[in-house]
PDB file of C-alpha atoms in Angstrom:
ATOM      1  CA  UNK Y   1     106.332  63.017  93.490  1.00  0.00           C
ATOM      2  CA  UNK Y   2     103.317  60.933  92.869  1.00  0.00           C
ATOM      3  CA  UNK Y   3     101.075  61.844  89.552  1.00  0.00           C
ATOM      4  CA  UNK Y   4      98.941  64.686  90.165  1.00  0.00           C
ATOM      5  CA  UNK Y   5     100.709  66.005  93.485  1.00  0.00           C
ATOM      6  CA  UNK Y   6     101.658  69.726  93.230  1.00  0.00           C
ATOM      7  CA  UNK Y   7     105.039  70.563  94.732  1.00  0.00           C
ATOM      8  CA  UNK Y   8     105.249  71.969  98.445  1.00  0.00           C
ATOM      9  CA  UNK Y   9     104.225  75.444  98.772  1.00  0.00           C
ATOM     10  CA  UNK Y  10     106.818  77.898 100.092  1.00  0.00           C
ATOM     11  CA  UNK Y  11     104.536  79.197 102.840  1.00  0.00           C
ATOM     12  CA  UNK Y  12     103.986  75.009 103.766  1.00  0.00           C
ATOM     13  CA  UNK Y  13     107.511  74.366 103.947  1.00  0.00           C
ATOM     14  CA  UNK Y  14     108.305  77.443 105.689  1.00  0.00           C
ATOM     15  CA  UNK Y  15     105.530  76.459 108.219  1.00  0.00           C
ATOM     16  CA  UNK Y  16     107.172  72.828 108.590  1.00  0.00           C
ATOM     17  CA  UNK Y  17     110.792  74.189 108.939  1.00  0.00           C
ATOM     18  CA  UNK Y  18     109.137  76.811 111.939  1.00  0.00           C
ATOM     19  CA  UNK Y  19     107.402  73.469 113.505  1.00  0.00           C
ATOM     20  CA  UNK Y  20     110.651  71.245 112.969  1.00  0.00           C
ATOM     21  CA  UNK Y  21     112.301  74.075 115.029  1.00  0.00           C
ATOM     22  CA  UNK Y  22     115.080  74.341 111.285  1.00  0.00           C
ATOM     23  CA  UNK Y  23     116.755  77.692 111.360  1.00  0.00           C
ATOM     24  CA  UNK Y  24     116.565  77.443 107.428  1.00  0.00           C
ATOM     25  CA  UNK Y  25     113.296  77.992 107.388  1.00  0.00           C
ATOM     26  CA  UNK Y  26     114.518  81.781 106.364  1.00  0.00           C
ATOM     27  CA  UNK Y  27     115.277  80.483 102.864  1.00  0.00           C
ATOM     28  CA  UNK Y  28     111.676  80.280 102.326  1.00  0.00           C
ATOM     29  CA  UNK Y  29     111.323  83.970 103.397  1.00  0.00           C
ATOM     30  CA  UNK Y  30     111.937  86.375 100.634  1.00  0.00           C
ATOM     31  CA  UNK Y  31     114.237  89.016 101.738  1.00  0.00           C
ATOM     32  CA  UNK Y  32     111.854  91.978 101.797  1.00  0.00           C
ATOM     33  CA  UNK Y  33     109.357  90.308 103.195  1.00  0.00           C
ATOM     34  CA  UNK Y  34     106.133  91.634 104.661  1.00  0.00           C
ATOM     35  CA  UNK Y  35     105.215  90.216 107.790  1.00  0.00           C
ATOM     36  CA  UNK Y  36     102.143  90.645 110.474  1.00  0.00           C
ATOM     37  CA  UNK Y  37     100.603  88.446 112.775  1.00  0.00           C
ATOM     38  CA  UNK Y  38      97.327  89.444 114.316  1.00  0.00           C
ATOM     39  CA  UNK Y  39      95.302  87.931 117.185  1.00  0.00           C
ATOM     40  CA  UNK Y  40      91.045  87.805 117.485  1.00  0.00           C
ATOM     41  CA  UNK Y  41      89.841  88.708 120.137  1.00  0.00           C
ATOM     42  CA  UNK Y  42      93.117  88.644 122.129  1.00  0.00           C
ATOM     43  CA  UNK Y  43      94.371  91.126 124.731  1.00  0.00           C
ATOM     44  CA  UNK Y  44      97.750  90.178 124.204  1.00  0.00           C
ATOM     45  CA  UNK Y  45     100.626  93.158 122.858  1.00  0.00           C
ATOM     46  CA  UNK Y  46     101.752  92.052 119.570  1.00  0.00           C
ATOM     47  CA  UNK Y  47     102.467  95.384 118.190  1.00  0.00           C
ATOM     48  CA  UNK Y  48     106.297  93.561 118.127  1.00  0.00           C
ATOM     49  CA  UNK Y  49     104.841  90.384 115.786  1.00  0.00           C
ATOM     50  CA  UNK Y  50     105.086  92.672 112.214  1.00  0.00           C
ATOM     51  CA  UNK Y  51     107.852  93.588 110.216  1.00  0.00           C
ATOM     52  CA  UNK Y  52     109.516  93.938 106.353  1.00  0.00           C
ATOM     53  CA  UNK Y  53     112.776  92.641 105.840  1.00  0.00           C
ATOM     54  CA  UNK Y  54     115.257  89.489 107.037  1.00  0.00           C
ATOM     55  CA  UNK Y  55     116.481  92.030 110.305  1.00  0.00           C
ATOM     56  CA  UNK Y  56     113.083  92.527 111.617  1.00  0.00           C
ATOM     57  CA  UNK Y  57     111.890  88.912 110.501  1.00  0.00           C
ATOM     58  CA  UNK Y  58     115.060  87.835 112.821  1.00  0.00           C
ATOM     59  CA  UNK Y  59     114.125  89.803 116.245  1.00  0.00           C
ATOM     60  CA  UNK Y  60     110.339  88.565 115.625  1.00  0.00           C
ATOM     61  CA  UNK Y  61     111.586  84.630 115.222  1.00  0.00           C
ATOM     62  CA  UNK Y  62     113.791  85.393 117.839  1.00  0.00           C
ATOM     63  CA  UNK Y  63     110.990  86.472 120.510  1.00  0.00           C
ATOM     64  CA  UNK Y  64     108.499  84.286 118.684  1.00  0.00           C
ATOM     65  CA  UNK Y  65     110.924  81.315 120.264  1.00  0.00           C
ATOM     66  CA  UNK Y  66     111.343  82.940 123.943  1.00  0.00           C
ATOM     67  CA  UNK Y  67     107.812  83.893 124.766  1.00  0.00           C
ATOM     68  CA  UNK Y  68     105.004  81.978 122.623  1.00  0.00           C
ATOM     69  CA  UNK Y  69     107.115  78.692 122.192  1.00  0.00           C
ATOM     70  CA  UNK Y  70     109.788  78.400 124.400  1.00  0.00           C
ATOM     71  CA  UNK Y  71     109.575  74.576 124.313  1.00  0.00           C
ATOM     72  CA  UNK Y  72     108.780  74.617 119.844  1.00  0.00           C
ATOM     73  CA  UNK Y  73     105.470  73.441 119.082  1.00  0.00           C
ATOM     74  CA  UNK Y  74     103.881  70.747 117.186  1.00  0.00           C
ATOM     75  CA  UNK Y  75     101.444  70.897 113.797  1.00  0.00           C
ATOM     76  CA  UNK Y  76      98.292  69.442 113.800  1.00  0.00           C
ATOM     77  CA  UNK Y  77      97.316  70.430 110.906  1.00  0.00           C
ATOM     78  CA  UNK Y  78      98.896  72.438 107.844  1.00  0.00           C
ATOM     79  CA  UNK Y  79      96.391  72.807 105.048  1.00  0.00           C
ATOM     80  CA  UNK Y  80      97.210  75.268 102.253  1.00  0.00           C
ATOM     81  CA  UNK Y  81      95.229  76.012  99.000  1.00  0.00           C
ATOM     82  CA  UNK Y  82      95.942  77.715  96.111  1.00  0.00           C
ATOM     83  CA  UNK Y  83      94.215  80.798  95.578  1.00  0.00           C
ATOM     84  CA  UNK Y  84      93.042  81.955  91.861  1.00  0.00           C
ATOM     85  CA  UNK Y  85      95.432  84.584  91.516  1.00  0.00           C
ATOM     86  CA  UNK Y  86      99.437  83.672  90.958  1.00  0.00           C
ATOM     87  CA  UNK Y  87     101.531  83.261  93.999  1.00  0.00           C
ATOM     88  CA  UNK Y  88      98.691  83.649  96.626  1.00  0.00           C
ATOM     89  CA  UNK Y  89      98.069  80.834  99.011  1.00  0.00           C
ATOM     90  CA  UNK Y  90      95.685  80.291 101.955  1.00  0.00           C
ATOM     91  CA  UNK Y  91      96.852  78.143 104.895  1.00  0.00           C
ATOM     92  CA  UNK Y  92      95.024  76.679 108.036  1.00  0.00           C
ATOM     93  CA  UNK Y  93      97.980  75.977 110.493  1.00  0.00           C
ATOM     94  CA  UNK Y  94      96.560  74.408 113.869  1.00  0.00           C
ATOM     95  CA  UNK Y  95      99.413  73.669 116.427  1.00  0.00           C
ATOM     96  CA  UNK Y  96      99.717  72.429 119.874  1.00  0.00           C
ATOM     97  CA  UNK Y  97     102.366  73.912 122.066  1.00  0.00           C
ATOM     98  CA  UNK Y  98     103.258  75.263 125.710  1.00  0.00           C
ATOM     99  CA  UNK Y  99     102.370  79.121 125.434  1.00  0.00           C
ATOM    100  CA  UNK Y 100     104.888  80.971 127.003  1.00  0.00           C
ATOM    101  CA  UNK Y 101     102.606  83.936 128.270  1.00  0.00           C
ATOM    102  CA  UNK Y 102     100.216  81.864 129.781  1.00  0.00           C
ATOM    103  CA  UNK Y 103     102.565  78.693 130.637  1.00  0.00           C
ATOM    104  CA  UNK Y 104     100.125  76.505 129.600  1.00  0.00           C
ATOM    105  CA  UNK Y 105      99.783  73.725 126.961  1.00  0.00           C
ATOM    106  CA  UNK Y 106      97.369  75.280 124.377  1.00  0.00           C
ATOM    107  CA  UNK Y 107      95.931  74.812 121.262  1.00  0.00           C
ATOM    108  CA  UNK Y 108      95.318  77.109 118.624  1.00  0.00           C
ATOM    109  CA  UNK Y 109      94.360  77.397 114.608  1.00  0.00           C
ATOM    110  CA  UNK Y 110      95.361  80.752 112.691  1.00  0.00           C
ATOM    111  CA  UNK Y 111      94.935  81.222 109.627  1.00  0.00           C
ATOM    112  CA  UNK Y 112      97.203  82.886 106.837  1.00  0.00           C
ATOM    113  CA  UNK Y 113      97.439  84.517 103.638  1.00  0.00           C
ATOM    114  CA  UNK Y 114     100.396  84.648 102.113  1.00  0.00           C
ATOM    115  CA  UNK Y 115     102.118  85.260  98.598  1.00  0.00           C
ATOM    116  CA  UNK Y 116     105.038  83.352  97.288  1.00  0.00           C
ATOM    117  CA  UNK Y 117     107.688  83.828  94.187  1.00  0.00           C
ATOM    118  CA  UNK Y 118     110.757  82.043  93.116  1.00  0.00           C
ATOM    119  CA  UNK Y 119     109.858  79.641  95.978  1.00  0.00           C
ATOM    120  CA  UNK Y 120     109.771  82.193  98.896  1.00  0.00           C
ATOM    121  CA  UNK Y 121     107.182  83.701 100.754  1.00  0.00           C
ATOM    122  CA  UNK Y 122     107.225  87.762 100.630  1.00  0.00           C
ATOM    123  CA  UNK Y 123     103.593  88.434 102.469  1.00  0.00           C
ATOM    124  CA  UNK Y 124     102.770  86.961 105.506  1.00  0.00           C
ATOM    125  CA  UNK Y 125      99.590  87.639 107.453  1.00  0.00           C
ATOM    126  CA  UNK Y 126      98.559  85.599 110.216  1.00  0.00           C
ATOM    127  CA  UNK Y 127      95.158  85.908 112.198  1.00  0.00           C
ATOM    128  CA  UNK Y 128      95.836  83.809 115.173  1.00  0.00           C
ATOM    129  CA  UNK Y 129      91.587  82.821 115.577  1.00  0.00           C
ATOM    130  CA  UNK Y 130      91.961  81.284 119.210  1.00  0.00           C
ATOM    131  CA  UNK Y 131      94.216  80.198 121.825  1.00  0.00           C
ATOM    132  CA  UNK Y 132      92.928  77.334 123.742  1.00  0.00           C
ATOM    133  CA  UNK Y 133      94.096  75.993 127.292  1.00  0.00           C
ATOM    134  CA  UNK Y 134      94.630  72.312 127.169  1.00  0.00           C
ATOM    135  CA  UNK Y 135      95.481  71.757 130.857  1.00  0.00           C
ATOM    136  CA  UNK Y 136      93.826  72.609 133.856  1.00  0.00           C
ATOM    137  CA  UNK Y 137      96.484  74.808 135.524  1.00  0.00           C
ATOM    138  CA  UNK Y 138      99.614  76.966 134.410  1.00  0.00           C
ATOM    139  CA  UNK Y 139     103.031  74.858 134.415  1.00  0.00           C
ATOM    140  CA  UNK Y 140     106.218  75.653 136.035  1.00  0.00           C
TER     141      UNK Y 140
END
């Protein structure tokens, strides 16, 4: 580690295991975690993207990986900070990926608020802000 570099964050490397496609990615996930993603201004049902525990947290990654990315997706950007208050971290996460409802290539930047201890993440809370088409017409 180079002077003044703070260790990965447990919500980063979590993020990096989920965009490296690494089914360890759990072992950043604490197991009673609390988990919701929410979309702005989006019509899209994702009453099925929350849950508390390792069994939900399973049938989310596993639908997470069938319809939003069946072919993974790629970070942009990953940009966590600390917040004042122990364990709480704020992360910018923009991807690029082929969006399985819309079977498109798309952008999009979400933002998250998590809380971590002992090196795993136990609140999650994603606002996806925007899903962007990146080519002209849906893919086969």
């Amino acid at each position: 580690m180079l002077p003044n570099q703070s260790p990965t964050s447990a919500i980063e490397s979590l993020l990096r295991k989920f965009v490296a496609n690494d089914p360890t990615l759990i072992s950043y996930m604490a197991p009673d975690i609390d988990f919701r993603i929410d979309h702005f201004r989006d019509e899209a049902d994702v009453g099925w993207q929350v849950g508390k525990g390792m069994k939900d947290i399973g049938q989310i990654l596993t639908r997470l990986a069938s319809d939003i990315f069946p072919k993974g997706t790629e970070a942009l950007a990953i940009t966590t900070q600390a917040l004042p208050q122990d364990g709480w971290m704020f992360t910018t996460f923009e991807q690029k990926f082929f969006y399985g409802v819309r079977g498109r290539i798309c952008t999009s930047v979400t933002l998250i608020l998590s809380h971590e201890s002992n090196g795993q993440v136990d609140y999650f809370r994603e606002t996806v802000t925007n899903i962007v088409n990146v080519d002209e017409a849906p893919q086969a």
